[in-house]
Amino acid sequence: MSGPSLPPLPAPHTRIGVGGVLFRGGRVIVNRAVYRTRFTVPSGYVEPGESLEHAVVREFEEETGVTVRVGRLLLTRHKVVRPEESDVYFAYALEYVAGEPTAHPPEISEVREVPIEEALAAPWISELSRMSIRLAVRPADAWPRSPWKGGEAPGLATEVYHPGSE
């Protein structure tokens, strides 16, 4: 039986990113990449064939020198960068395993351990990272609804690119 052929699917257009929130002694680890103006929780992109959990452990160690264990999922964010490109991000709570945080050039210019309360209000830390930190502070027994960027699904934030809105 033959039927109409389907057109080929377009090339993948979604990047998958991960980040992690690590608390140590009432402080949170943040870093600044050379190409960013604000600090973020350590983060990066998932490599082909890599799990989300492996990627966040790898990225954290590459950027800070700290080995971590992956805990609970804190939030997801989907961002339409432009009509043909999307970015999906997963943030996790992390547990400390070993190592002392240090910047790892050439990508990372600075690593800081910031008191949690200061980090929650710091405009020099990205909004998405502050949201991840805020969620990591909450008890693990509930996944709160996100008021950020209009996200109404539990733990989900979403942004859509609108040409000319920049």
PDB file of C-alpha atoms in Angstrom:
ATOM      1  CA  MET A   1       0.000   0.000   0.000  1.00  0.00           C
ATOM      2  CA  SER A   2       1.488   3.304  -0.970  1.00  0.00           C
ATOM      3  CA  GLY A   3       0.329   6.681   0.182  1.00  0.00           C
ATOM      4  CA  PRO A   4       1.456  10.225  -0.114  1.00  0.00           C
ATOM      5  CA  SER A   5       5.027  10.755   0.976  1.00  0.00           C
ATOM      6  CA  LEU A   6       5.665  13.070   3.878  1.00  0.00           C
ATOM      7  CA  PRO A   7       8.041  15.983   3.516  1.00  0.00           C
ATOM      8  CA  PRO A   8      11.349  15.585   5.381  1.00  0.00           C
ATOM      9  CA  LEU A   9      11.584  17.036   8.859  1.00  0.00           C
ATOM     10  CA  PRO A  10      13.586  20.239   9.235  1.00  0.00           C
ATOM     11  CA  ALA A  11      17.007  20.103  10.861  1.00  0.00           C
ATOM     12  CA  PRO A  12      16.896  20.113  14.692  1.00  0.00           C
ATOM     13  CA  HIS A  13      16.620  23.609  16.035  1.00  0.00           C
ATOM     14  CA  THR A  14      16.653  23.129  19.787  1.00  0.00           C
ATOM     15  CA  ARG A  15      19.685  23.422  22.039  1.00  0.00           C
ATOM     16  CA  ILE A  16      19.542  21.703  25.433  1.00  0.00           C
ATOM     17  CA  GLY A  17      21.193  23.491  28.351  1.00  0.00           C
ATOM     18  CA  VAL A  18      21.711  22.520  31.974  1.00  0.00           C
ATOM     19  CA  GLY A  19      22.701  24.344  35.141  1.00  0.00           C
ATOM     20  CA  GLY A  20      23.050  23.592  38.799  1.00  0.00           C
ATOM     21  CA  VAL A  21      22.602  25.242  42.173  1.00  0.00           C
ATOM     22  CA  LEU A  22      25.108  24.235  44.838  1.00  0.00           C
ATOM     23  CA  PHE A  23      24.873  25.533  48.403  1.00  0.00           C
ATOM     24  CA  ARG A  24      27.897  25.308  50.720  1.00  0.00           C
ATOM     25  CA  GLY A  25      27.819  26.779  54.202  1.00  0.00           C
ATOM     26  CA  GLY A  26      24.951  29.194  53.513  1.00  0.00           C
ATOM     27  CA  ARG A  27      26.485  30.337  50.223  1.00  0.00           C
ATOM     28  CA  VAL A  28      25.768  29.572  46.577  1.00  0.00           C
ATOM     29  CA  ILE A  29      28.358  29.143  43.826  1.00  0.00           C
ATOM     30  CA  VAL A  30      27.987  31.434  40.800  1.00  0.00           C
ATOM     31  CA  ASN A  31      30.367  32.234  37.973  1.00  0.00           C
ATOM     32  CA  ARG A  32      30.787  34.632  35.079  1.00  0.00           C
ATOM     33  CA  ALA A  33      31.708  33.546  31.585  1.00  0.00           C
ATOM     34  CA  VAL A  34      33.908  35.926  29.596  1.00  0.00           C
ATOM     35  CA  TYR A  35      31.068  36.503  27.111  1.00  0.00           C
ATOM     36  CA  ARG A  36      28.481  37.472  29.773  1.00  0.00           C
ATOM     37  CA  THR A  37      27.960  40.648  31.755  1.00  0.00           C
ATOM     38  CA  ARG A  38      26.154  38.933  34.655  1.00  0.00           C
ATOM     39  CA  PHE A  39      26.961  35.953  36.829  1.00  0.00           C
ATOM     40  CA  THR A  40      24.973  32.709  36.525  1.00  0.00           C
ATOM     41  CA  VAL A  41      24.870  29.360  38.238  1.00  0.00           C
ATOM     42  CA  PRO A  42      27.407  27.121  36.454  1.00  0.00           C
ATOM     43  CA  SER A  43      25.782  25.895  33.271  1.00  0.00           C
ATOM     44  CA  GLY A  44      26.316  24.800  29.699  1.00  0.00           C
ATOM     45  CA  TYR A  45      25.027  22.704  26.821  1.00  0.00           C
ATOM     46  CA  VAL A  46      24.409  18.978  26.623  1.00  0.00           C
ATOM     47  CA  GLU A  47      26.744  17.203  24.213  1.00  0.00           C
ATOM     48  CA  PRO A  48      25.399  14.648  21.682  1.00  0.00           C
ATOM     49  CA  GLY A  49      24.628  11.341  23.393  1.00  0.00           C
ATOM     50  CA  GLU A  50      25.027  12.796  26.898  1.00  0.00           C
ATOM     51  CA  SER A  51      22.372  12.623  29.629  1.00  0.00           C
ATOM     52  CA  LEU A  52      21.157  15.791  31.329  1.00  0.00           C
ATOM     53  CA  GLU A  53      22.577  14.613  34.651  1.00  0.00           C
ATOM     54  CA  HIS A  54      26.017  13.827  33.209  1.00  0.00           C
ATOM     55  CA  ALA A  55      26.081  17.178  31.421  1.00  0.00           C
ATOM     56  CA  VAL A  56      25.385  19.221  34.566  1.00  0.00           C
ATOM     57  CA  VAL A  57      28.062  17.318  36.516  1.00  0.00           C
ATOM     58  CA  ARG A  58      30.566  17.805  33.659  1.00  0.00           C
ATOM     59  CA  GLU A  59      29.772  21.494  33.152  1.00  0.00           C
ATOM     60  CA  PHE A  60      29.976  22.247  36.890  1.00  0.00           C
ATOM     61  CA  GLU A  61      33.364  20.563  37.183  1.00  0.00           C
ATOM     62  CA  GLU A  62      34.710  22.141  33.972  1.00  0.00           C
ATOM     63  CA  GLU A  63      33.695  25.636  35.080  1.00  0.00           C
ATOM     64  CA  THR A  64      34.463  25.524  38.815  1.00  0.00           C
ATOM     65  CA  GLY A  65      36.639  22.492  39.578  1.00  0.00           C
ATOM     66  CA  VAL A  66      33.970  21.219  41.998  1.00  0.00           C
ATOM     67  CA  THR A  67      32.601  17.682  41.732  1.00  0.00           C
ATOM     68  CA  VAL A  68      28.870  17.407  42.420  1.00  0.00           C
ATOM     69  CA  ARG A  69      26.058  14.863  42.588  1.00  0.00           C
ATOM     70  CA  VAL A  70      22.742  15.672  40.909  1.00  0.00           C
ATOM     71  CA  GLY A  71      19.689  16.201  43.099  1.00  0.00           C
ATOM     72  CA  ARG A  72      16.149  17.217  42.234  1.00  0.00           C
ATOM     73  CA  LEU A  73      15.035  19.079  39.142  1.00  0.00           C
ATOM     74  CA  LEU A  74      14.311  22.705  40.058  1.00  0.00           C
ATOM     75  CA  LEU A  75      12.920  24.165  36.857  1.00  0.00           C
ATOM     76  CA  THR A  76      12.749  23.960  33.118  1.00  0.00           C
ATOM     77  CA  ARG A  77      12.755  26.887  30.719  1.00  0.00           C
ATOM     78  CA  HIS A  78      11.936  26.955  27.026  1.00  0.00           C
ATOM     79  CA  LYS A  79      13.019  29.998  25.064  1.00  0.00           C
ATOM     80  CA  VAL A  80      12.287  30.689  21.419  1.00  0.00           C
ATOM     81  CA  VAL A  81      15.415  32.589  20.414  1.00  0.00           C
ATOM     82  CA  ARG A  82      14.199  33.262  16.868  1.00  0.00           C
ATOM     83  CA  PRO A  83      11.639  31.478  14.705  1.00  0.00           C
ATOM     84  CA  GLU A  84      14.107  28.758  13.662  1.00  0.00           C
ATOM     85  CA  GLU A  85      15.908  28.335  16.984  1.00  0.00           C
ATOM     86  CA  SER A  86      14.870  27.273  20.492  1.00  0.00           C
ATOM     87  CA  ASP A  87      16.725  26.765  23.742  1.00  0.00           C
ATOM     88  CA  VAL A  88      15.550  24.419  26.519  1.00  0.00           C
ATOM     89  CA  TYR A  89      17.190  24.623  29.948  1.00  0.00           C
ATOM     90  CA  PHE A  90      17.026  22.330  32.977  1.00  0.00           C
ATOM     91  CA  ALA A  91      18.252  23.517  36.403  1.00  0.00           C
ATOM     92  CA  TYR A  92      19.052  21.042  39.174  1.00  0.00           C
ATOM     93  CA  ALA A  93      19.803  21.204  42.872  1.00  0.00           C
ATOM     94  CA  LEU A  94      23.264  19.755  43.449  1.00  0.00           C
ATOM     95  CA  GLU A  95      25.113  18.110  46.315  1.00  0.00           C
ATOM     96  CA  TYR A  96      28.777  18.819  47.049  1.00  0.00           C
ATOM     97  CA  VAL A  97      31.218  15.913  46.569  1.00  0.00           C
ATOM     98  CA  ALA A  98      34.747  17.385  46.376  1.00  0.00           C
ATOM     99  CA  GLY A  99      36.924  20.275  45.252  1.00  0.00           C
ATOM    100  CA  GLU A 100      37.329  23.994  45.844  1.00  0.00           C
ATOM    101  CA  PRO A 101      35.699  26.487  43.469  1.00  0.00           C
ATOM    102  CA  THR A 102      38.077  28.312  41.146  1.00  0.00           C
ATOM    103  CA  ALA A 103      37.618  29.991  37.770  1.00  0.00           C
ATOM    104  CA  HIS A 104      38.625  27.900  34.778  1.00  0.00           C
ATOM    105  CA  PRO A 105      39.784  30.102  31.875  1.00  0.00           C
ATOM    106  CA  PRO A 106      39.457  30.681  29.037  1.00  0.00           C
ATOM    107  CA  GLU A 107      35.640  30.502  29.309  1.00  0.00           C
ATOM    108  CA  ILE A 108      35.135  31.367  32.985  1.00  0.00           C
ATOM    109  CA  SER A 109      36.619  34.613  34.288  1.00  0.00           C
ATOM    110  CA  GLU A 110      35.390  34.519  37.891  1.00  0.00           C
ATOM    111  CA  VAL A 111      33.760  32.193  40.445  1.00  0.00           C
ATOM    112  CA  ARG A 112      32.168  33.460  43.664  1.00  0.00           C
ATOM    113  CA  GLU A 113      30.522  31.887  46.696  1.00  0.00           C
ATOM    114  CA  VAL A 114      27.791  34.367  47.604  1.00  0.00           C
ATOM    115  CA  PRO A 115      25.574  34.382  50.709  1.00  0.00           C
ATOM    116  CA  ILE A 116      22.199  32.985  49.606  1.00  0.00           C
ATOM    117  CA  GLU A 117      20.177  36.025  50.697  1.00  0.00           C
ATOM    118  CA  GLU A 118      22.533  38.348  48.795  1.00  0.00           C
ATOM    119  CA  ALA A 119      22.363  36.169  45.671  1.00  0.00           C
ATOM    120  CA  LEU A 120      18.556  36.191  45.689  1.00  0.00           C
ATOM    121  CA  ALA A 121      18.506  39.984  45.360  1.00  0.00           C
ATOM    122  CA  ALA A 122      21.695  40.587  43.345  1.00  0.00           C
ATOM    123  CA  PRO A 123      21.003  42.306  40.002  1.00  0.00           C
ATOM    124  CA  TRP A 124      24.474  41.207  38.857  1.00  0.00           C
ATOM    125  CA  ILE A 125      23.211  37.584  38.844  1.00  0.00           C
ATOM    126  CA  SER A 126      20.924  36.622  35.950  1.00  0.00           C
ATOM    127  CA  GLU A 127      17.181  36.471  36.577  1.00  0.00           C
ATOM    128  CA  LEU A 128      16.995  32.797  35.582  1.00  0.00           C
ATOM    129  CA  SER A 129      19.836  31.908  37.977  1.00  0.00           C
ATOM    130  CA  ARG A 130      18.197  33.840  40.827  1.00  0.00           C
ATOM    131  CA  MET A 131      14.960  31.975  40.138  1.00  0.00           C
ATOM    132  CA  SER A 132      16.843  28.642  40.267  1.00  0.00           C
ATOM    133  CA  ILE A 133      18.451  29.636  43.573  1.00  0.00           C
ATOM    134  CA  ARG A 134      15.066  30.704  45.003  1.00  0.00           C
ATOM    135  CA  LEU A 135      13.555  27.331  44.065  1.00  0.00           C
ATOM    136  CA  ALA A 136      16.529  25.416  45.500  1.00  0.00           C
ATOM    137  CA  VAL A 137      15.979  27.110  48.880  1.00  0.00           C
ATOM    138  CA  ARG A 138      12.404  25.772  49.072  1.00  0.00           C
ATOM    139  CA  PRO A 139      11.610  22.354  50.530  1.00  0.00           C
ATOM    140  CA  ALA A 140      11.839  19.470  48.102  1.00  0.00           C
ATOM    141  CA  ASP A 141       8.291  18.253  48.781  1.00  0.00           C
ATOM    142  CA  ALA A 142       6.560  20.575  46.288  1.00  0.00           C
ATOM    143  CA  TRP A 143       7.182  21.880  42.785  1.00  0.00           C
ATOM    144  CA  PRO A 144       5.977  25.484  42.967  1.00  0.00           C
ATOM    145  CA  ARG A 145       4.165  27.269  40.192  1.00  0.00           C
ATOM    146  CA  SER A 146       6.262  29.828  38.396  1.00  0.00           C
ATOM    147  CA  PRO A 147       5.042  33.404  37.996  1.00  0.00           C
ATOM    148  CA  TRP A 148       8.141  34.208  35.906  1.00  0.00           C
ATOM    149  CA  LYS A 149       7.577  35.206  32.277  1.00  0.00           C
ATOM    150  CA  GLY A 150       3.979  34.049  32.411  1.00  0.00           C
ATOM    151  CA  GLY A 151       4.792  30.369  33.019  1.00  0.00           C
ATOM    152  CA  GLU A 152       1.720  28.722  34.568  1.00  0.00           C
ATOM    153  CA  ALA A 153       2.875  25.090  34.438  1.00  0.00           C
ATOM    154  CA  PRO A 154       4.529  23.870  37.655  1.00  0.00           C
ATOM    155  CA  GLY A 155       8.225  24.719  37.517  1.00  0.00           C
ATOM    156  CA  LEU A 156       8.051  25.826  33.869  1.00  0.00           C
ATOM    157  CA  ALA A 157       9.138  29.190  32.567  1.00  0.00           C
ATOM    158  CA  THR A 158       8.743  30.078  28.912  1.00  0.00           C
ATOM    159  CA  GLU A 159       9.837  32.970  26.738  1.00  0.00           C
ATOM    160  CA  VAL A 160       9.071  33.648  23.091  1.00  0.00           C
ATOM    161  CA  TYR A 161      11.139  35.816  20.781  1.00  0.00           C
ATOM    162  CA  HIS A 162       9.164  38.625  19.168  1.00  0.00           C
ATOM    163  CA  PRO A 163      10.959  40.382  16.296  1.00  0.00           C
ATOM    164  CA  GLY A 164      11.326  44.075  16.970  1.00  0.00           C
ATOM    165  CA  SER A 165      10.670  43.776  20.714  1.00  0.00           C
ATOM    166  CA  GLU A 166      14.309  44.217  21.764  1.00  0.00           C
TER     167      GLU A 166
END
